[in-house]
Amino acid sequence: MLVNWFSNLTPVMQAFCATLFTWFVTALGSALVFIFKTLNRKILNGMLGFAAGVMIAASFWSLLAPAIEMAEDANMVAWVPAVIGFLSGGAFLWLVDKVLPHLHIGAPIEEAEGVKTSLQRSVLLVLAITLHNIPEGLAVGVAFGAISADLPSASLAGAVALAIGIGIQNFPEGAAVSIPLRREGFSRTKSFIYGQASGIVEPIAGVIGAIAVVAMKPMLPYALSFAAGAMIYVVVEELIPESQQDTTSDVATIGAMIGFAVMMMLDVALG
């Protein structure tokens, strides 16, 4: 019954519901702060590596591959939309990275990036996670919006698989925000509120992405590739460097392999 109800929604509403799910999983991860006060660095590295693996797999299996197929079906030069969209997505995140003030997990306040600000360390940490939740929400939204084009390469099952994969990797991300905040002296409740807040941007980005591709169907291959480029930028710029900061880098590598395998399995099995 729930499946029928969801399949009868418009692509934009499907994107909204799917990204509400990814935000909810972020909140669940943040709720771990009510159980744990500290987070072992090895566990954090594994979480970051897992998130990186999911995002890399999603970028190809759920975004770039369908974009190339759509371009071929539309009699375009298949690689052109993929390359332009991919590089544009990376350029967009590079620009946001330079403008939005944020602080990576474990870094001193002096290494805050973006424009200079007097914001507290806690807010800067939340903004760092929020930064790479933007392309995640956008990717889910674009995937659901693509369904309106009635193309074989854009399926409801594939979009659902992407939302599930993003949701799974959001669980450790939520914990990776709230638990360090607790360690810095925040109350459990305040740490949870900040942690789950980092995921609120996903429904916003998801709806924007879905509306954009529904309104401009010829832009679909570019939009999918744009989301992929934005996610890969986050992986290379933030997740991988943060997970390789000490001698437990092998844990992060294993986490990335597992994350990639999980997302690949979901996309192939459901998509």
CSV table of C-alpha atoms in Angstrom, one decimal:
chain,number,residue,atom,x,y,z
A,1,MET,CA,0.0,0.0,0.0
A,2,LEU,CA,2.8,2.4,0.9
A,3,VAL,CA,4.6,1.5,-2.3
A,4,ASN,CA,1.5,2.3,-4.4
A,5,TRP,CA,1.0,5.6,-2.6
A,6,PHE,CA,4.6,6.6,-3.2
A,7,SER,CA,4.6,5.6,-6.9
A,8,ASN,CA,1.5,7.7,-7.5
A,9,LEU,CA,3.2,10.9,-6.2
A,10,THR,CA,4.6,13.4,-8.6
A,11,PRO,CA,8.4,13.2,-9.1
A,12,VAL,CA,8.9,16.4,-7.1
A,13,MET,CA,6.9,15.0,-4.2
A,14,GLN,CA,8.8,11.7,-4.5
A,15,ALA,CA,12.0,13.7,-4.2
A,16,PHE,CA,10.7,15.6,-1.2
A,17,CYS,CA,9.7,12.4,0.6
A,18,ALA,CA,13.0,10.6,-0.3
A,19,THR,CA,15.1,13.5,1.0
A,20,LEU,CA,13.0,13.7,4.1
A,21,PHE,CA,14.0,10.0,4.6
A,22,THR,CA,17.7,10.9,4.1
A,23,TRP,CA,17.4,13.7,6.6
A,24,PHE,CA,15.6,11.4,9.1
A,25,VAL,CA,18.5,8.9,8.9
A,26,THR,CA,20.9,11.8,9.6
A,27,ALA,CA,18.8,12.6,12.7
A,28,LEU,CA,19.0,8.9,13.8
A,29,GLY,CA,22.8,9.0,13.5
A,30,SER,CA,22.9,12.2,15.5
A,31,ALA,CA,20.8,10.5,18.2
A,32,LEU,CA,23.8,8.3,19.0
A,33,VAL,CA,25.0,11.3,21.1
A,34,PHE,CA,22.4,10.2,23.7
A,35,ILE,CA,24.4,6.9,24.1
A,36,PHE,CA,28.0,7.9,23.4
A,37,LYS,CA,30.0,10.9,24.5
A,38,THR,CA,33.1,10.3,22.5
A,39,LEU,CA,33.8,8.7,19.1
A,40,ASN,CA,36.9,6.6,18.5
A,41,ARG,CA,39.0,8.1,15.8
A,42,LYS,CA,39.3,4.7,14.1
A,43,ILE,CA,35.5,4.4,14.0
A,44,LEU,CA,35.2,7.9,12.6
A,45,ASN,CA,37.7,7.2,9.9
A,46,GLY,CA,35.7,4.1,8.9
A,47,MET,CA,32.5,6.1,8.8
A,48,LEU,CA,34.0,8.8,6.6
A,49,GLY,CA,35.5,6.1,4.3
A,50,PHE,CA,32.1,4.4,4.1
A,51,ALA,CA,30.4,7.7,3.1
A,52,ALA,CA,33.1,8.3,0.5
A,53,GLY,CA,32.6,4.8,-1.0
A,54,VAL,CA,28.8,5.3,-1.2
A,55,MET,CA,29.1,8.7,-2.9
A,56,ILE,CA,31.7,7.5,-5.4
A,57,ALA,CA,29.5,4.5,-6.4
A,58,ALA,CA,26.4,6.6,-6.5
A,59,SER,CA,28.1,9.2,-8.7
A,60,PHE,CA,28.7,6.5,-11.4
A,61,TRP,CA,26.0,3.9,-11.1
A,62,SER,CA,23.1,6.3,-10.3
A,63,LEU,CA,24.1,9.5,-12.1
A,64,LEU,CA,26.9,9.4,-14.7
A,65,ALA,CA,25.9,6.1,-16.4
A,66,PRO,CA,22.2,7.1,-16.7
A,67,ALA,CA,23.3,10.6,-18.0
A,68,ILE,CA,25.4,9.0,-20.7
A,69,GLU,CA,22.5,6.7,-21.7
A,70,MET,CA,20.1,9.6,-21.8
A,71,ALA,CA,22.5,11.6,-24.0
A,72,GLU,CA,22.8,8.7,-26.4
A,73,ASP,CA,19.0,8.2,-26.6
A,74,ALA,CA,18.7,11.9,-27.4
A,75,ASN,CA,21.2,11.6,-30.2
A,76,MET,CA,23.7,13.8,-28.4
A,77,VAL,CA,27.5,13.2,-28.3
A,78,ALA,CA,27.3,11.0,-25.2
A,79,TRP,CA,30.4,12.3,-23.4
A,80,VAL,CA,29.7,16.0,-23.8
A,81,PRO,CA,26.9,16.4,-21.3
A,82,ALA,CA,28.7,14.1,-18.9
A,83,VAL,CA,32.0,16.0,-19.0
A,84,ILE,CA,30.4,19.5,-19.0
A,85,GLY,CA,28.0,18.6,-16.2
A,86,PHE,CA,30.6,16.8,-14.1
A,87,LEU,CA,33.1,19.7,-14.2
A,88,SER,CA,30.4,22.2,-13.6
A,89,GLY,CA,29.3,20.4,-10.5
A,90,GLY,CA,32.8,20.3,-9.2
A,91,ALA,CA,33.3,24.0,-10.0
A,92,PHE,CA,30.0,24.9,-8.1
A,93,LEU,CA,31.2,23.1,-5.0
A,94,TRP,CA,34.6,24.7,-5.3
A,95,LEU,CA,33.0,28.1,-5.3
A,96,VAL,CA,30.7,27.3,-2.3
A,97,ASP,CA,33.7,25.9,-0.5
A,98,LYS,CA,35.5,29.2,-0.9
A,99,VAL,CA,32.5,31.3,0.2
A,100,LEU,CA,30.7,29.3,2.9
A,101,PRO,CA,32.6,29.4,6.3
A,102,HIS,CA,33.1,25.9,7.6
A,103,LEU,CA,35.6,23.8,9.7
A,104,HIS,CA,36.5,20.2,9.0
A,105,ILE,CA,36.2,17.6,11.8
A,106,GLY,CA,39.3,17.5,14.0
A,107,ALA,CA,40.8,20.7,12.6
A,108,PRO,CA,41.7,23.7,14.8
A,109,ILE,CA,39.6,26.8,14.5
A,110,GLU,CA,42.5,28.6,12.8
A,111,GLU,CA,42.0,26.3,9.8
A,112,ALA,CA,38.4,27.3,9.2
A,113,GLU,CA,37.7,27.8,5.4
A,114,GLY,CA,35.5,30.1,3.5
A,115,VAL,CA,35.1,33.8,4.2
A,116,LYS,CA,36.4,35.0,7.5
A,117,THR,CA,33.7,34.9,10.3
A,118,SER,CA,33.2,35.1,14.0
A,119,LEU,CA,30.9,32.1,14.1
A,120,GLN,CA,31.5,29.6,16.8
A,121,ARG,CA,33.4,26.4,16.2
A,122,SER,CA,30.3,24.3,16.6
A,123,VAL,CA,28.4,26.2,13.8
A,124,LEU,CA,31.4,25.9,11.5
A,125,LEU,CA,31.5,22.1,12.0
A,126,VAL,CA,27.8,21.8,11.2
A,127,LEU,CA,28.3,24.0,8.1
A,128,ALA,CA,31.1,21.6,6.9
A,129,ILE,CA,28.7,18.7,6.9
A,130,THR,CA,25.9,20.8,5.4
A,131,LEU,CA,28.2,21.7,2.6
A,132,HIS,CA,28.4,18.1,1.3
A,133,ASN,CA,24.8,17.4,2.0
A,134,ILE,CA,23.9,19.8,-0.7
A,135,PRO,CA,25.0,17.6,-3.6
A,136,GLU,CA,23.6,14.5,-1.9
A,137,GLY,CA,20.1,16.1,-1.7
A,138,LEU,CA,20.5,17.5,-5.3
A,139,ALA,CA,21.5,14.0,-6.6
A,140,VAL,CA,18.4,12.4,-5.1
A,141,GLY,CA,16.1,15.2,-6.4
A,142,VAL,CA,17.5,15.0,-9.9
A,143,ALA,CA,17.2,11.2,-10.0
A,144,PHE,CA,13.5,11.4,-9.1
A,145,GLY,CA,12.9,14.4,-11.4
A,146,ALA,CA,14.4,12.4,-14.3
A,147,ILE,CA,11.5,9.9,-14.0
A,148,SER,CA,9.2,12.5,-15.6
A,149,ALA,CA,11.2,12.1,-18.9
A,150,ASP,CA,10.0,8.5,-19.3
A,151,LEU,CA,13.4,7.3,-20.3
A,152,PRO,CA,14.5,3.7,-19.8
A,153,SER,CA,17.6,4.8,-18.0
A,154,ALA,CA,15.5,6.7,-15.4
A,155,SER,CA,13.5,4.4,-13.2
A,156,LEU,CA,11.7,4.8,-9.9
A,157,ALA,CA,13.6,1.8,-8.5
A,158,GLY,CA,17.0,3.4,-9.4
A,159,ALA,CA,16.0,6.6,-7.7
A,160,VAL,CA,14.9,4.8,-4.6
A,161,ALA,CA,18.1,2.8,-4.5
A,162,LEU,CA,20.1,6.1,-4.6
A,163,ALA,CA,18.0,7.6,-1.8
A,164,ILE,CA,18.5,4.4,0.3
A,165,GLY,CA,22.3,4.5,-0.3
A,166,ILE,CA,22.5,8.2,0.6
A,167,GLY,CA,20.4,7.6,3.7
A,168,ILE,CA,22.6,4.7,4.9
A,169,GLN,CA,25.8,6.9,4.7
A,170,ASN,CA,24.0,9.8,6.4
A,171,PHE,CA,23.7,7.7,9.6
A,172,PRO,CA,27.4,7.8,10.4
A,173,GLU,CA,27.6,11.4,9.2
A,174,GLY,CA,25.0,12.4,11.8
A,175,ALA,CA,27.0,10.8,14.5
A,176,ALA,CA,30.2,12.3,13.1
A,177,VAL,CA,28.7,15.8,13.8
A,178,SER,CA,26.8,15.4,17.1
A,179,ILE,CA,29.3,13.3,19.1
A,180,PRO,CA,32.3,15.6,18.5
A,181,LEU,CA,30.1,18.5,19.6
A,182,ARG,CA,29.2,16.6,22.8
A,183,ARG,CA,33.0,16.1,23.4
A,184,GLU,CA,33.5,19.8,23.1
A,185,GLY,CA,31.1,20.5,26.0
A,186,PHE,CA,27.7,20.8,24.4
A,187,SER,CA,24.7,19.2,26.0
A,188,ARG,CA,23.4,16.0,24.4
A,189,THR,CA,20.2,17.7,23.3
A,190,LYS,CA,22.1,20.7,21.7
A,191,SER,CA,24.6,18.3,20.1
A,192,PHE,CA,21.7,16.3,18.6
A,193,ILE,CA,19.9,19.4,17.3
A,194,TYR,CA,23.0,20.7,15.6
A,195,GLY,CA,23.8,17.2,14.2
A,196,GLN,CA,20.4,16.7,12.6
A,197,ALA,CA,20.3,20.3,11.4
A,198,SER,CA,23.2,19.5,9.0
A,199,GLY,CA,20.8,17.2,7.0
A,200,ILE,CA,17.9,19.7,6.6
A,201,VAL,CA,19.5,21.1,3.5
A,202,GLU,CA,18.9,17.8,1.7
A,203,PRO,CA,15.1,18.1,1.2
A,204,ILE,CA,15.6,21.7,0.1
A,205,ALA,CA,18.3,20.7,-2.5
A,206,GLY,CA,16.2,17.7,-3.5
A,207,VAL,CA,13.1,19.6,-4.3
A,208,ILE,CA,15.1,22.3,-6.2
A,209,GLY,CA,16.9,19.5,-8.3
A,210,ALA,CA,13.6,17.7,-9.1
A,211,ILE,CA,11.8,20.9,-10.1
A,212,ALA,CA,14.7,22.0,-12.3
A,213,VAL,CA,14.9,18.8,-14.3
A,214,VAL,CA,11.1,18.5,-14.6
A,215,ALA,CA,11.0,22.0,-16.1
A,216,MET,CA,14.0,21.5,-18.4
A,217,LYS,CA,14.0,17.9,-19.6
A,218,PRO,CA,16.7,18.5,-22.2
A,219,MET,CA,19.1,19.4,-19.3
A,220,LEU,CA,18.7,16.0,-17.7
A,221,PRO,CA,22.1,14.5,-18.7
A,222,TYR,CA,23.8,17.7,-17.6
A,223,ALA,CA,21.9,17.8,-14.3
A,224,LEU,CA,22.7,14.2,-13.4
A,225,SER,CA,26.4,14.7,-14.3
A,226,PHE,CA,26.4,18.0,-12.3
A,227,ALA,CA,25.3,16.2,-9.2
A,228,ALA,CA,27.9,13.5,-9.7
A,229,GLY,CA,30.7,16.1,-10.1
A,230,ALA,CA,29.6,17.9,-6.9
A,231,MET,CA,29.6,14.6,-4.9
A,232,ILE,CA,33.1,13.6,-6.2
A,233,TYR,CA,34.4,17.1,-5.3
A,234,VAL,CA,33.2,16.5,-1.7
A,235,VAL,CA,34.8,13.1,-1.6
A,236,VAL,CA,38.2,14.2,-2.8
A,237,GLU,CA,38.2,17.6,-1.0
A,238,GLU,CA,36.8,16.5,2.4
A,239,LEU,CA,35.9,12.9,3.1
A,240,ILE,CA,39.1,11.2,1.9
A,241,PRO,CA,41.6,13.7,3.5
A,242,GLU,CA,39.7,13.7,6.8
A,243,SER,CA,39.6,9.9,6.9
A,244,GLN,CA,43.4,9.6,6.3
A,245,GLN,CA,44.6,11.9,9.0
A,246,ASP,CA,46.3,9.3,11.2
A,247,THR,CA,47.7,5.7,11.2
A,248,THR,CA,44.3,4.1,11.0
A,249,SER,CA,43.9,5.0,7.3
A,250,ASP,CA,43.5,1.3,6.4
A,251,VAL,CA,40.2,1.4,8.3
A,252,ALA,CA,39.0,4.3,6.1
A,253,THR,CA,40.1,2.4,3.0
A,254,ILE,CA,38.1,-0.7,4.0
A,255,GLY,CA,35.2,1.5,4.9
A,256,ALA,CA,35.3,3.1,1.4
A,257,MET,CA,35.4,-0.4,-0.2
A,258,ILE,CA,32.4,-1.6,1.8
A,259,GLY,CA,30.5,1.7,1.1
A,260,PHE,CA,31.1,1.4,-2.7
A,261,ALA,CA,30.0,-2.3,-2.7
A,262,VAL,CA,26.8,-1.5,-0.7
A,263,MET,CA,25.8,1.3,-3.1
A,264,MET,CA,26.7,-0.8,-6.2
A,265,MET,CA,24.6,-3.7,-4.8
A,266,LEU,CA,21.6,-1.4,-4.1
A,267,ASP,CA,21.7,0.2,-7.5
A,268,VAL,CA,22.1,-3.1,-9.5
A,269,ALA,CA,19.6,-5.0,-7.4
A,270,LEU,CA,16.9,-2.3,-7.2
A,271,GLY,CA,17.7,-0.3,-10.3
